[in-house]
Each structure stands twice: as structure tokens, then as C-alpha cells.
Coordinates of N, CA and C in Angstrom, one line a residue:
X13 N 24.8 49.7 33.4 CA 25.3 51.0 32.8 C 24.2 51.6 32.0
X14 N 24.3 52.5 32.0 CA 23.1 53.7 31.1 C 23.3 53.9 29.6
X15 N 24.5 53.1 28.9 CA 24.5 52.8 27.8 C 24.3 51.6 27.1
X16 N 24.4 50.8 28.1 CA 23.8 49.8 27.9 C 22.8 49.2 26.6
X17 N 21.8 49.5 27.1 CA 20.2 49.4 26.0 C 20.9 49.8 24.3
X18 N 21.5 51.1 24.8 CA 21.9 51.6 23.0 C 23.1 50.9 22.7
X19 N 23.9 50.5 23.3 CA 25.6 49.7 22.7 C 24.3 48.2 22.5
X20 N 23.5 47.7 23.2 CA 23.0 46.2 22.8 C 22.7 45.6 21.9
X21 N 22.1 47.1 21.1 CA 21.8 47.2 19.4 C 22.6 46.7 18.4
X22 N 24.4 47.2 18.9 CA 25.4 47.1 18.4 C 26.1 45.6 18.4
X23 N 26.1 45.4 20.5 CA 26.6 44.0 20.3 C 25.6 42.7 20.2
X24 N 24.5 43.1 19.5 CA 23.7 42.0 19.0 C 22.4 41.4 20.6
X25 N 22.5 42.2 21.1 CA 22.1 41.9 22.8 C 20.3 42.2 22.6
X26 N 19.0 41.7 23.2 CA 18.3 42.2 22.9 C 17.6 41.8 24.4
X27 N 16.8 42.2 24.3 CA 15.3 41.9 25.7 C 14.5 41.0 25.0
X28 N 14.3 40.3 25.3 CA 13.1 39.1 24.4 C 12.5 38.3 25.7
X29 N 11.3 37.7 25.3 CA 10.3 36.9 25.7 C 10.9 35.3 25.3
X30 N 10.7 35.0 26.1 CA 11.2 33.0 26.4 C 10.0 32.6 25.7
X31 N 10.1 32.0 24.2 CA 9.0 31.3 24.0 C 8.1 30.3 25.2
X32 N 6.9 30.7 24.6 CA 6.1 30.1 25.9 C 5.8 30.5 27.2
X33 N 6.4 32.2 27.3 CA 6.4 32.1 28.6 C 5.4 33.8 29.1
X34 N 4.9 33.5 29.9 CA 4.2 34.8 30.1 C 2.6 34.3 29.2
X35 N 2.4 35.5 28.8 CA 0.7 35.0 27.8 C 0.7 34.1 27.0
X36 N 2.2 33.5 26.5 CA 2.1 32.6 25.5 C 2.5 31.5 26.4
X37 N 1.6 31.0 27.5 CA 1.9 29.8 28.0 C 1.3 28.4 27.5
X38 N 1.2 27.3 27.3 CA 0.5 26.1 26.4 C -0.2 26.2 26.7
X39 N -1.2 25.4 26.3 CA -2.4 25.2 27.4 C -2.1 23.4 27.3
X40 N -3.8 22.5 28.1 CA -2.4 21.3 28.5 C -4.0 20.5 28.0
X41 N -4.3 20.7 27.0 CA -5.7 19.7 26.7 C -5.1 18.3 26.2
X42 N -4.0 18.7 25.6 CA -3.5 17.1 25.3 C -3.1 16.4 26.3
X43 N -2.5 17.1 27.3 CA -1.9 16.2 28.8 C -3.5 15.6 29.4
X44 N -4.3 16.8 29.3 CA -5.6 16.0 29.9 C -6.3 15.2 29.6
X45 N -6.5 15.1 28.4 CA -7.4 14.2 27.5 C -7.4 13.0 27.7
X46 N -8.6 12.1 28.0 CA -8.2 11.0 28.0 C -7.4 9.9 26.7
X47 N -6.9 8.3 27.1 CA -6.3 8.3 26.4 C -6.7 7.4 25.4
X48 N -6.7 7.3 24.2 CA -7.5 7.1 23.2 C -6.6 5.5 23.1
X49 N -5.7 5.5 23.1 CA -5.4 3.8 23.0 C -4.1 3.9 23.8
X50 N -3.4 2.7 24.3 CA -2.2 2.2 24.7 C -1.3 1.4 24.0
X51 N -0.2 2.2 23.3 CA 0.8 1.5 23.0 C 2.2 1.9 23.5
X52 N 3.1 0.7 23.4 CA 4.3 1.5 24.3 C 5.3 2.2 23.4
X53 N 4.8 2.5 22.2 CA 6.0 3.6 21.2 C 5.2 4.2 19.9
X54 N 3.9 4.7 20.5 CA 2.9 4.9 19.1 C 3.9 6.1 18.3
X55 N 4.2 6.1 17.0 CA 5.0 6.9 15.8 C 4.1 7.1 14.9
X56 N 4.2 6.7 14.1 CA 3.5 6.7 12.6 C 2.1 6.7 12.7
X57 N 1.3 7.7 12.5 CA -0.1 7.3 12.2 C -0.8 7.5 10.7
X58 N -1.4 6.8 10.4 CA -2.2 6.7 8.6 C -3.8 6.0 9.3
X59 N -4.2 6.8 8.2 CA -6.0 6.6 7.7 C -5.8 5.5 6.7
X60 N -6.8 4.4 7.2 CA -6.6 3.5 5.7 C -8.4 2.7 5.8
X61 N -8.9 3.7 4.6 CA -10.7 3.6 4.7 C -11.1 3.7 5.8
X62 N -11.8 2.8 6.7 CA -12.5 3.2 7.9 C -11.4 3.3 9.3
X63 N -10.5 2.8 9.1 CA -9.5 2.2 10.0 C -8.4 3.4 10.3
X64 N -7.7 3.5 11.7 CA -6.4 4.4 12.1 C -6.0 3.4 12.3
X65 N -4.7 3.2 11.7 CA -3.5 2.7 11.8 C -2.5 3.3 12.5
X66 N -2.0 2.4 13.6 CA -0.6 3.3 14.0 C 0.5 2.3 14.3
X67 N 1.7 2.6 14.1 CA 3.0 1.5 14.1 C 3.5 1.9 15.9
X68 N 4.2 1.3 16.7 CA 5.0 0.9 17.5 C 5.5 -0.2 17.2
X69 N 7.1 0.4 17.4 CA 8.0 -0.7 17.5 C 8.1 -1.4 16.1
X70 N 7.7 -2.4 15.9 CA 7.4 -3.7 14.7 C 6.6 -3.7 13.9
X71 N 5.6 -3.2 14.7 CA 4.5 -3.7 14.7 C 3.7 -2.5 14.3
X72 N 2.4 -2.8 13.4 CA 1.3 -2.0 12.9 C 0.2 -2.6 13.9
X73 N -0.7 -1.1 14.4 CA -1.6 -1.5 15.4 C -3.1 -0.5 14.3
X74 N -4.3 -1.5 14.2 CA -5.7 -1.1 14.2 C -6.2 -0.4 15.4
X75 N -6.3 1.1 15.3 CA -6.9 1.2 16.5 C -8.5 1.8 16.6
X76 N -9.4 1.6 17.3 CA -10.4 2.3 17.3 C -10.8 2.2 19.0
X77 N -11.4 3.6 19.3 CA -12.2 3.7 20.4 C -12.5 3.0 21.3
X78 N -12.8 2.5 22.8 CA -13.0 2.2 23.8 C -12.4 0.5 23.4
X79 N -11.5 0.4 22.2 CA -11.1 -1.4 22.4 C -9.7 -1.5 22.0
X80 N -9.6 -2.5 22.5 CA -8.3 -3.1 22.6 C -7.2 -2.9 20.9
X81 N -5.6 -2.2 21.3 CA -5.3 -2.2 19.7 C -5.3 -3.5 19.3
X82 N -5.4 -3.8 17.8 CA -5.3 -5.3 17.2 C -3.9 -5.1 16.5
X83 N -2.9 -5.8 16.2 CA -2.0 -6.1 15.2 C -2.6 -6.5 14.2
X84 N -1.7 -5.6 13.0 CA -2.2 -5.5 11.9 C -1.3 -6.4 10.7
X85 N -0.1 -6.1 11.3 CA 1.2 -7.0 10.6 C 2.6 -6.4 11.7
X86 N 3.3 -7.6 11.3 CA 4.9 -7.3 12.3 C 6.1 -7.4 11.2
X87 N 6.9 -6.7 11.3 CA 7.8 -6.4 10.9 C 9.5 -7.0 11.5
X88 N 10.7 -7.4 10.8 CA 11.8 -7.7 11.6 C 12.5 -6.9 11.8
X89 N 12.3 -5.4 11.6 CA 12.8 -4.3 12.8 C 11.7 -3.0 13.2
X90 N 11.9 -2.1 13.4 CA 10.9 -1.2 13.9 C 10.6 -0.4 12.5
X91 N 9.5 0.4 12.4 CA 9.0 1.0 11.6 C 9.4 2.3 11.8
X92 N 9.5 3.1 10.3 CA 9.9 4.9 10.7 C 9.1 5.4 10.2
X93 N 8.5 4.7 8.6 CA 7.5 5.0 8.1 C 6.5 5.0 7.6
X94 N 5.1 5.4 7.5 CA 4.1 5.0 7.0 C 3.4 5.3 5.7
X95 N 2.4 5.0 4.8 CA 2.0 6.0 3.5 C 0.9 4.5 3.1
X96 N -0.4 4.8 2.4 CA -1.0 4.9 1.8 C -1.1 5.1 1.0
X97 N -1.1 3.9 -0.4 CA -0.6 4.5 -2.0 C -2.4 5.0 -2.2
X98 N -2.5 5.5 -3.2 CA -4.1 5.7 -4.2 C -5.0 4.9 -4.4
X99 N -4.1 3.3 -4.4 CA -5.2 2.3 -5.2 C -5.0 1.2 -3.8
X100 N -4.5 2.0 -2.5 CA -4.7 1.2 -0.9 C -3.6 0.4 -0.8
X101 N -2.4 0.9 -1.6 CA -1.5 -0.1 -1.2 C -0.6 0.4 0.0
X102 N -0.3 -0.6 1.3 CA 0.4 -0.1 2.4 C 1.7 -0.2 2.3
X103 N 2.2 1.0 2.7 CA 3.9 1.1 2.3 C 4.4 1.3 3.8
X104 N 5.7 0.6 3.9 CA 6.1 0.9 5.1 C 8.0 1.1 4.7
X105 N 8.1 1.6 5.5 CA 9.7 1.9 5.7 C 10.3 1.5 7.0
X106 N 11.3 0.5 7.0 CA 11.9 -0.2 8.1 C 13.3 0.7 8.7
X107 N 13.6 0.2 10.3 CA 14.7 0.4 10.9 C 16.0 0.5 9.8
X108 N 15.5 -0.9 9.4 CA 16.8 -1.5 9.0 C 17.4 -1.2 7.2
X109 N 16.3 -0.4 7.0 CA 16.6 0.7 5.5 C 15.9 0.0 4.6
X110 N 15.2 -1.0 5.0 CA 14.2 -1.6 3.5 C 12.7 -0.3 3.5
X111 N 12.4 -0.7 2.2 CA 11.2 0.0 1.7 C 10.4 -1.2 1.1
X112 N 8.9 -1.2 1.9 CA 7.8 -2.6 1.1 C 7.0 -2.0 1.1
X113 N 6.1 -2.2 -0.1 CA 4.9 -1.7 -0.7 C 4.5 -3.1 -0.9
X114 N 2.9 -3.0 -0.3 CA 2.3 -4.0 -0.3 C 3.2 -5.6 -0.1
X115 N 3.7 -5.3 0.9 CA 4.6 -6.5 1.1 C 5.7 -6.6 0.6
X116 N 6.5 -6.2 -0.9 CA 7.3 -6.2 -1.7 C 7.9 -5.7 -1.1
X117 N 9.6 -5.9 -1.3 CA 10.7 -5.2 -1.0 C 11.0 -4.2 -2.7
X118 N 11.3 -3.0 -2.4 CA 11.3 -2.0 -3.3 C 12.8 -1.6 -3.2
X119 N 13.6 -1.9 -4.5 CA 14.9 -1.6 -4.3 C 15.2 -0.1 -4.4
X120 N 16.2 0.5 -3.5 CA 16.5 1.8 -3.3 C 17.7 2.2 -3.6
X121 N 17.8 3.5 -4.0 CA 19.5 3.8 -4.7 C 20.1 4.0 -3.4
X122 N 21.6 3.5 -4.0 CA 22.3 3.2 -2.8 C 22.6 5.0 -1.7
X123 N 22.8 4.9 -0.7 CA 22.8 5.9 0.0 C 21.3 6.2 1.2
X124 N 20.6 5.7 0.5 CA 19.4 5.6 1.8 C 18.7 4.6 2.3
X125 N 18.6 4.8 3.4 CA 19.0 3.8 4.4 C 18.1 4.1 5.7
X126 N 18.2 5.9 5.5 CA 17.5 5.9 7.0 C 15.8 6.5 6.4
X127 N 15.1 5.5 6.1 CA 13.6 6.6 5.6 C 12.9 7.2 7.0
X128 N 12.7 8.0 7.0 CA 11.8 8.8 7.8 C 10.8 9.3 7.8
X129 N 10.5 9.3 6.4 CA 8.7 9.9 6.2 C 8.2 9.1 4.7
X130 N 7.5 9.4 4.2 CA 6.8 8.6 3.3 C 5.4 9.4 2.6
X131 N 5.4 9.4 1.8 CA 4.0 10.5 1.2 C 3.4 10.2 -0.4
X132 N 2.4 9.6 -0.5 CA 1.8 9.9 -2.0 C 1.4 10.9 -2.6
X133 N 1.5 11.2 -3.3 CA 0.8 12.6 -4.2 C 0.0 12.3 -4.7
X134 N -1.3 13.1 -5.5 CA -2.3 13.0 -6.0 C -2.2 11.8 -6.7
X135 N -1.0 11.8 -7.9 CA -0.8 11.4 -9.1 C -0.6 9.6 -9.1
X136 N -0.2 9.7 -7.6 CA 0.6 8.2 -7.9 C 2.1 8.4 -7.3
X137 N 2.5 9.4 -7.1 CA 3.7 9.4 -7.0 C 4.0 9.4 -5.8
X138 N 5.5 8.5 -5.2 CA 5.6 8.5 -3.8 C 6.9 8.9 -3.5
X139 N 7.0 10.6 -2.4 CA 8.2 11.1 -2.0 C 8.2 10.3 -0.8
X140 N 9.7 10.1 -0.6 CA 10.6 10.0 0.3 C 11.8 10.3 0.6
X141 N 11.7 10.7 2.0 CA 12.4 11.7 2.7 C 13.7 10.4 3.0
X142 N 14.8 10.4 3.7 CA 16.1 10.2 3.4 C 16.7 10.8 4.6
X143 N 16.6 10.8 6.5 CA 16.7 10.9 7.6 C 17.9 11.7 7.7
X144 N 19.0 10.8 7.2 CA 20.6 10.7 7.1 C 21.8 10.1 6.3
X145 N 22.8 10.5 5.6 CA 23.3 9.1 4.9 C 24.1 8.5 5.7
X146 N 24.4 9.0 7.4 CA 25.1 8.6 8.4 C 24.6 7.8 9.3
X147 N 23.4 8.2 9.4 CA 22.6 7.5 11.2 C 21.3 6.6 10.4
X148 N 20.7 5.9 10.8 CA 19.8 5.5 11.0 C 18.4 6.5 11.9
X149 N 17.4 6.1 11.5 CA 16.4 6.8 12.0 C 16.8 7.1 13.7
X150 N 16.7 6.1 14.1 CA 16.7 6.0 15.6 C 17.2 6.9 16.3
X151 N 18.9 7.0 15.2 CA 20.2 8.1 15.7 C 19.9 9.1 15.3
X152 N 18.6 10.0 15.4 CA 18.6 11.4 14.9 C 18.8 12.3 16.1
X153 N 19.2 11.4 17.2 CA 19.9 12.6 18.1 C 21.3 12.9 17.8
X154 N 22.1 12.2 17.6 CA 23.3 12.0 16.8 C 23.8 12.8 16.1
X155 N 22.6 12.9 14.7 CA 22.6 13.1 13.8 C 22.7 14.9 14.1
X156 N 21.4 15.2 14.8 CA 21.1 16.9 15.5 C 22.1 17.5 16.2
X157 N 22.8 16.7 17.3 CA 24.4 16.9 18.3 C 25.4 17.2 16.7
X158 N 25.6 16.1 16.2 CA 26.5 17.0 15.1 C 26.4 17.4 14.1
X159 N 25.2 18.4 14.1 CA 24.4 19.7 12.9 C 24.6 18.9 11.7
X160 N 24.5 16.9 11.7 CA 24.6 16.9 10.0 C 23.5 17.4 9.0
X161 N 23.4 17.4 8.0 CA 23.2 18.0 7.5 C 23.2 16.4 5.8
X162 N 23.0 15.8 5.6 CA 23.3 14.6 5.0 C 22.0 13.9 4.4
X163 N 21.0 14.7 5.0 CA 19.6 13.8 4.3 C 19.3 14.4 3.2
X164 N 18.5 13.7 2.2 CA 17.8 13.5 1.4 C 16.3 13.6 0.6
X165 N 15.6 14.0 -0.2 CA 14.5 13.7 -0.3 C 14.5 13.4 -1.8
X166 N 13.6 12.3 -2.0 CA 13.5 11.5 -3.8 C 11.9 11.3 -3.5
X167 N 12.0 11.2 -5.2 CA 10.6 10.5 -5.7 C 10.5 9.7 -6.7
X168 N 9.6 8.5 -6.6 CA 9.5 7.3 -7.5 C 8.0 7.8 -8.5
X169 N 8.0 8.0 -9.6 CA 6.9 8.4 -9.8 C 5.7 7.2 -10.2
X170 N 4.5 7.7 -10.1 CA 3.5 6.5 -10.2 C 3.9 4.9 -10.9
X171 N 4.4 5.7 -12.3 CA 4.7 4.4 -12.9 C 5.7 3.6 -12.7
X172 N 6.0 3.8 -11.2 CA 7.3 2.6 -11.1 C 8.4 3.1 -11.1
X173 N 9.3 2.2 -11.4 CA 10.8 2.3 -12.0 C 12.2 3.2 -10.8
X174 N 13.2 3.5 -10.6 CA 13.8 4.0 -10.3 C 12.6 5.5 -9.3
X175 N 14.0 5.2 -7.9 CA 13.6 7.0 -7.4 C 14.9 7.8 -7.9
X176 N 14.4 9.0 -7.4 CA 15.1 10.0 -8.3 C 15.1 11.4 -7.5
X177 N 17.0 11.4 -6.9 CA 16.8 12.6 -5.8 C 16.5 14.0 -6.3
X178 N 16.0 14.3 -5.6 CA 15.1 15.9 -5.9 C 16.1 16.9 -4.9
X179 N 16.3 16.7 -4.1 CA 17.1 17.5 -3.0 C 17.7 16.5 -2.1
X180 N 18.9 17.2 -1.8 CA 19.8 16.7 -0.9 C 20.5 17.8 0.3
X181 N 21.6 17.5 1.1 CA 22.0 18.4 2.1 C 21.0 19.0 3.1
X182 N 19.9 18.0 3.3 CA 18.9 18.7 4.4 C 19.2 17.7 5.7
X183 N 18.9 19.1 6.4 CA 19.1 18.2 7.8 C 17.5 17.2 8.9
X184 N 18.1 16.2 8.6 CA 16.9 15.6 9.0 C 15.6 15.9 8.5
X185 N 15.4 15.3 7.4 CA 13.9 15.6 7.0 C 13.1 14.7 7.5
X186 N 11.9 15.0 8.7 CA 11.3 14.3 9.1 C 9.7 14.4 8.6
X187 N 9.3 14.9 7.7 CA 7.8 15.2 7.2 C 7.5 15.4 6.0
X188 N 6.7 15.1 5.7 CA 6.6 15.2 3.7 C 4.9 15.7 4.1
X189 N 4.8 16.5 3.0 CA 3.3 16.9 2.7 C 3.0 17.1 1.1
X190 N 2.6 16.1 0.4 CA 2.4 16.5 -1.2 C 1.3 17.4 -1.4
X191 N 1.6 18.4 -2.1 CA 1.0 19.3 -2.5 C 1.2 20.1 -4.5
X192 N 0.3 19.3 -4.9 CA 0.2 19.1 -6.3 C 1.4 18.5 -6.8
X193 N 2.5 19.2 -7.5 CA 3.2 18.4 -7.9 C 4.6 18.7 -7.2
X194 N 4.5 19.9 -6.0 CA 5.2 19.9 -5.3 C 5.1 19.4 -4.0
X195 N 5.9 19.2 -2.9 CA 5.9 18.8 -1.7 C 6.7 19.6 -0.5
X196 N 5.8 19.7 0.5 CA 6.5 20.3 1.8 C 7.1 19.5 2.5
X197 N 8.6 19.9 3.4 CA 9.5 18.8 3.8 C 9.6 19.7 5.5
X198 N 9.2 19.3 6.3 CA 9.9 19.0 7.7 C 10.7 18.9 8.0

């Protein structure tokens, strides 16, 4: 119809470009690239001094260049998250809703369960992100199918002691970035 274009204005209707499509197509250097190591569920990666660390599954893998990954430490369920305290201490965040710094189990206020990201700040201090207070990491399809909206983000600051929620009602926070004494959340 020849009113069309002008009523589309009205009922919200528009002509648009399909992300990605036309001049904004990918390009595919990652699909080509050769491949820098083999694991069968690489997630988490962290710099720790000379060394890339990356978790699959359990398990923490050393990896470097043309050799084989090494196990670094294993875990009794899968890993969600990784972090690097200031003074080298390795923090990890489990399936199964524990949090260990340098080996230690670190008690958490009741309600999180699912960690998904992990971050130090300049100072000492370490945010974490809070997946779901419903699902578990794993279940973040779940969690996306029914738009919850249930996660979390807290901080423990350098000197220890209790974390302490900063925000709440986010949906799936999957990223942290410290940035002075604030933080960017994914």
C-alpha cells in the first residue's frame, strides 16, 4: 500500500539492516587461526606472571605455545570463575557455589551460589558477580528463557571480613572489570 512507509512510523514498523549483514559482515580470523592449545571446555582465562592459565571443566590448565596443556590443580566440580588477587593469590569460584582463595574455602552470604565472574581491584578488593539466586552457572540458559533477572554483584574489600551487596536484580552478570573504585558489570 502507498501508505504504508508513513502509517510504519506510527505502528512502530521500520526497514533496518540484520546485524551483520551486508558490509557489516564478520570477518572469520578467529575461525582461521591456528589453534593455540586443545582443551575440551576452555572458559576462564587469567595471566598469572609469566604463565596463561585457563580452566576446563575441573580443572586449571598452564598453557603455552607449541606444548602440551599441563594441569595446574583439579577441582570437585567445574570452575565459573577465575581472578588473581595483588599479592598472587589464585581465587577460584566453583560449580558447586564455593569460593577458595589460595586454597581456602571463603564463606559467602547466604544467597549466592552461582559465581560467575571474579575481579580484583587495584586496592585489594575483590568484586563478585552473583549469576542467579535460582540456577546455577551452568543453567544460564534457564535462567535467559525465563528473563530472570535474580543476580547479584558484592565486594569483600582488601582487608577481609564479610562481602557486601552493591547491586542486585541484574540479569546474569557475567563480567566484572575494576575500574578505580568502581566496576563494569556484563
Amino acid at each position: 500500500m502507498i501508505l504504508d512507509p508513513i502509517l510504519d512510523m506510527f505502528r512502530g514498523k521500520a526497514v533496518t539492516i540484520p546485524p551483520l549483514d551486508g558490509a557489516f559482515r564478520p570477518n572469520t580470523r578467529l575461525d582461521d587461526a591456528p589453534a593455540f592449545a586443545a582443551l575440551t571446555e576452555p572458559d576462564n582465562l587469567l595471566i598469572a606472571g609469566d604463565r596463561l592459565l585457563a580452566s576446563s571443566g575441573n580443572a586449571i590448565y598452564s598453557l603455552t605455545a607449541r606444548v602440551e596443556p599441563k594441569v595446574v590443580e583439579t577441582f570437585p566440580s567445574a570452575i565459573t570463575a577465575l581472578a588473581l588477587s595483588p599479592s598472587g593469590d589464585l581465587t577460584v569460584g566453583l560449580e558447586s557455589g564455593r569460593l577458595l582463595i589460595a586454597g581456602k574455602e571463603v564463606p559467602l552470604p547466604s544467597g549466592v551460589s552461582c559465581i560467575t565472574a571474579l575481579a580484583y581491584a587495584e586496592d585489594g578488593a575483590l568484586w563478585l558477580a552473583n549469576g542467579s539466586a535460582e540456577h546455577s552457572a551452568s543453567q544460564w540458559a534457564a535462567d535467559l528463557m525465563k528473563k530472570g533477572a535474580s543476580g547479584s554483584l558484592w565486594k569483600r574489600d582488601a582487608a577481609g571480613g564479610d562481602f557486601r551487596k552493591v547491586a542486585g536484580d541484574i540479569a546474569f552478570p557475567y563480567g566484572l572489570h575494576p575500574m578505580g573504585r568502581d566496576v563494569l558489570v556484563s
